[in-house]
Coordinates of C-alpha atoms in Angstrom, one line a residue:
M406 CA -85.6 -2.2 131.3
T407 CA -86.9 -3.1 127.9
A408 CA -85.5 -3.2 124.4
K409 CA -86.9 0.3 123.9
D410 CA -84.4 1.4 126.6
L411 CA -81.7 -0.5 124.7
L412 CA -82.7 1.4 121.5
H413 CA -82.4 4.8 123.2
K414 CA -79.0 3.8 124.7
I415 CA -77.7 2.9 121.2
L416 CA -79.0 6.2 119.8
D417 CA -77.3 8.1 122.6
Y418 CA -74.0 6.1 122.1
N419 CA -73.9 6.6 118.4
Y420 CA -74.6 10.4 118.7
L421 CA -71.3 11.2 120.4
W422 CA -69.7 8.4 122.3
S423 CA -68.8 6.0 119.4
R424 CA -66.3 8.6 118.1
S425 CA -62.9 7.0 117.7
D426 CA -61.2 9.6 119.9
L427 CA -63.7 9.0 122.8
L428 CA -63.9 5.2 122.7
N429 CA -61.6 4.7 125.7
D430 CA -63.1 7.6 127.8
K431 CA -65.2 6.5 130.8
P432 CA -68.6 7.8 129.5
S433 CA -68.1 5.8 126.3
V434 CA -66.8 2.6 128.0
L435 CA -69.7 2.5 130.5
R436 CA -72.3 3.1 127.8
R437 CA -70.9 0.4 125.7
Q438 CA -70.9 -2.0 128.7
Q439 CA -74.5 -1.2 129.4
I440 CA -75.5 -1.8 125.8
E441 CA -73.5 -5.1 125.6
S442 CA -75.3 -6.3 128.8
L443 CA -78.7 -5.5 127.3
L444 CA -77.8 -7.1 124.0
D445 CA -77.0 -10.3 125.8
A446 CA -80.2 -10.1 127.9
F447 CA -82.5 -9.7 124.9
G448 CA -80.6 -12.3 122.8
L449 CA -79.4 -9.7 120.3
S450 CA -75.6 -10.3 120.4
K451 CA -73.5 -12.5 118.2
K452 CA -73.5 -15.0 121.0
H453 CA -77.0 -16.0 119.6
V454 CA -76.0 -16.4 116.0
N455 CA -77.7 -19.4 114.3
P456 CA -74.8 -21.4 112.7
L457 CA -77.3 -23.0 110.2
V458 CA -78.0 -19.7 108.6
Q459 CA -75.8 -19.4 105.5
I460 CA -75.6 -16.1 103.5
K461 CA -73.1 -14.7 101.0
Y462 CA -72.2 -11.0 101.2
S463 CA -71.1 -8.9 98.3
I464 CA -68.6 -6.3 99.5
V465 CA -67.8 -3.2 97.5
G466 CA -64.2 -3.5 96.2
E467 CA -63.9 -7.2 96.8
K468 CA -64.2 -9.8 94.0
D469 CA -65.2 -12.7 96.1
K470 CA -68.3 -12.9 98.3
L471 CA -67.9 -13.2 102.0
S472 CA -69.4 -16.1 104.0
R473 CA -71.6 -15.1 106.9
A474 CA -69.0 -16.3 109.4
K475 CA -66.4 -14.0 107.9
Q476 CA -68.9 -11.1 107.6
L477 CA -70.0 -11.4 111.3
N478 CA -66.4 -11.7 112.4
K479 CA -65.9 -8.1 111.2
L480 CA -68.8 -6.8 113.2
T481 CA -69.1 -5.7 116.8
N482 CA -72.2 -6.8 118.7
I483 CA -73.6 -3.3 118.3
Q484 CA -73.0 -3.4 114.6
Y485 CA -74.6 -6.8 114.4
L486 CA -77.8 -5.2 115.8
M487 CA -77.6 -2.0 113.9
Q488 CA -77.3 -3.8 110.6
G489 CA -80.3 -6.0 111.4
E490 CA -78.2 -9.2 111.3
F491 CA -80.1 -10.5 114.4
L492 CA -83.2 -10.9 112.2
H493 CA -81.5 -13.7 110.2
D494 CA -81.1 -15.6 113.4
R495 CA -84.7 -15.4 114.4
P496 CA -87.7 -17.3 113.0
Y497 CA -89.7 -15.1 110.8
E498 CA -92.9 -16.1 112.6
E499 CA -91.8 -14.2 115.7
N500 CA -92.4 -11.0 113.8
M501 CA -95.8 -11.9 112.5
E502 CA -97.6 -9.3 114.7
L503 CA -95.6 -6.5 113.1
A504 CA -95.9 -8.0 109.6
E505 CA -99.7 -8.2 109.9
R506 CA -99.8 -4.6 111.2
A507 CA -97.8 -3.4 108.2
I508 CA -99.9 -5.3 105.7
N509 CA -103.2 -4.0 107.2
K510 CA -101.9 -0.4 107.1
I511 CA -100.8 -0.7 103.5
K512 CA -104.1 -2.2 102.4
E513 CA -105.8 0.7 104.2
M514 CA -103.6 3.3 102.4
Y515 CA -103.7 1.6 98.9
K516 CA -107.1 0.2 98.1
H517 CA -105.8 -1.4 94.9
A518 CA -102.4 -2.6 96.0
P519 CA -101.2 -5.5 93.8
E520 CA -102.1 -8.8 95.4
D521 CA -98.8 -10.5 94.4
R522 CA -96.9 -7.9 96.4
M523 CA -99.2 -8.1 99.4
N524 CA -98.9 -11.8 99.6
R525 CA -95.1 -11.8 99.9
P526 CA -93.5 -11.9 103.3
V527 CA -92.9 -8.5 104.8
D528 CA -89.2 -7.6 104.7
I529 CA -88.7 -6.8 108.4
G530 CA -85.0 -6.4 107.9
W531 CA -85.4 -3.7 105.3
M532 CA -88.0 -2.0 107.5
F533 CA -85.6 -2.1 110.5
N534 CA -82.6 -0.7 108.7
N535 CA -84.5 2.1 107.1
L536 CA -86.4 3.0 110.2
F537 CA -83.4 2.8 112.5
N538 CA -81.3 5.0 110.3
F539 CA -84.1 7.6 110.1
R540 CA -84.5 7.4 113.9
Q541 CA -80.7 8.0 114.4
E542 CA -80.9 11.1 112.2
I543 CA -83.9 12.4 114.2
Y544 CA -82.0 11.8 117.4
K545 CA -79.2 14.0 116.1
V546 CA -81.6 16.8 115.3
A547 CA -84.0 16.6 118.2
S548 CA -82.9 14.7 121.3
P549 CA -79.6 15.9 122.7
N550 CA -79.8 18.6 125.4
E551 CA -78.0 21.9 124.8
G552 CA -75.1 22.8 127.0
M553 CA -74.8 26.0 129.0
L554 CA -74.6 29.1 126.9
E555 CA -71.6 31.4 127.5
G556 CA -72.5 35.0 128.2
F557 CA -76.0 36.4 127.7
S558 CA -77.3 37.0 124.2
V559 CA -81.0 37.7 123.7
G560 CA -80.8 36.8 120.0
L561 CA -79.0 33.5 120.6
I562 CA -81.3 32.6 123.5
Y563 CA -84.4 33.2 121.5
S564 CA -83.0 31.2 118.6
K565 CA -82.4 28.3 121.0
Y566 CA -85.9 28.7 122.4
L567 CA -87.4 28.3 118.9
Q568 CA -85.3 25.3 118.2
S569 CA -86.3 23.7 121.5
E570 CA -90.0 24.2 120.6
L571 CA -89.6 22.3 117.4
K572 CA -87.5 19.6 119.1
K573 CA -90.3 19.1 121.7
L574 CA -92.8 18.7 118.9
I575 CA -90.7 16.1 117.2
T576 CA -89.9 14.1 120.4
D577 CA -93.5 14.1 121.4
N578 CA -94.4 12.3 118.2
L579 CA -91.9 9.5 118.1
D580 CA -93.9 6.8 119.9
D581 CA -95.1 5.0 116.8
I582 CA -91.5 4.8 115.4
D583 CA -90.0 3.8 118.7
D584 CA -92.7 1.2 119.4
T585 CA -92.1 -0.3 116.0
L586 CA -88.4 -0.6 116.5
W587 CA -89.0 -2.0 120.0
L588 CA -91.3 -4.7 118.5
I589 CA -88.6 -5.6 115.9
L590 CA -85.9 -5.8 118.6
D591 CA -88.0 -7.8 121.0
P592 CA -91.4 -9.1 119.8
K593 CA -92.2 -10.4 123.3
K594 CA -91.6 -7.0 124.8
R595 CA -89.8 -8.4 127.8
E596 CA -88.7 -6.4 130.8
F597 CA -85.7 -6.9 133.1
D598 CA -85.3 -5.2 136.4
I599 CA -81.9 -3.7 137.3
E600 CA -81.0 -6.2 139.9
E601 CA -81.5 -9.1 137.4
L602 CA -79.4 -7.3 134.8
K603 CA -76.7 -6.7 137.3
S604 CA -76.6 -10.3 138.6
R605 CA -77.1 -12.2 135.4
F606 CA -75.6 -9.9 132.7
N607 CA -73.1 -7.7 134.6
Y608 CA -75.0 -4.5 133.9
P609 CA -73.1 -1.5 135.2
D610 CA -75.7 0.5 137.2
V611 CA -74.0 3.9 137.2
D612 CA -75.1 7.5 137.2
L613 CA -74.2 8.5 133.6
D614 CA -75.2 12.2 134.2
K615 CA -72.6 12.5 137.0
I616 CA -70.0 10.6 135.0
D617 CA -70.6 12.9 132.0
L618 CA -70.3 16.0 134.1
D619 CA -67.1 14.8 135.7
W620 CA -65.7 14.0 132.3
R621 CA -66.6 17.5 130.9
I622 CA -65.0 19.2 133.9
D623 CA -61.8 17.2 133.4
N624 CA -61.7 17.8 129.6
Y625 CA -62.8 21.4 129.2

């Protein structure tokens, strides 16, 4: 499994299973355990925070700024990733491949881009937050499978068909976005096999489709 698999698991988890009323249900718990395992494997959990990094956070409604330790203490491991905090704990040089790719593309798009702007370090954190949030919105629109339709309505079925055609068009054109997010999460593009994840990182190797089906049968 790669960090791209981790990305897709987080998108899936956030779509439905992070709801407060579902957090203790089996499908949510197991998804969270899988994500936590992959976060650990790819060095993207709070376990890998660099204590030498000092940042002050301005919080809406609070007069005093929070230290980084206090801010991170408020975050789960998943939130630590989603907010791009892991990038503060990684040397900027590890993201140079992506930074150079972005600079070259902008120079290609804007022939007279101001030199002073182009010579600044690329803000990978801003890129990640903006692109991840957009990707999550796209997931809500295009990715989830529809459930079984009750009854038989030609009009409704045709409507679902038209929607599925657009969803397919969208999902078939997500490679550049997913590969960019993958490169931010793991510039080395490492891959772990399931057995290693199970033995080293306690990865729960379960059939989520079956677990989801059992859950739906029990709850509907």
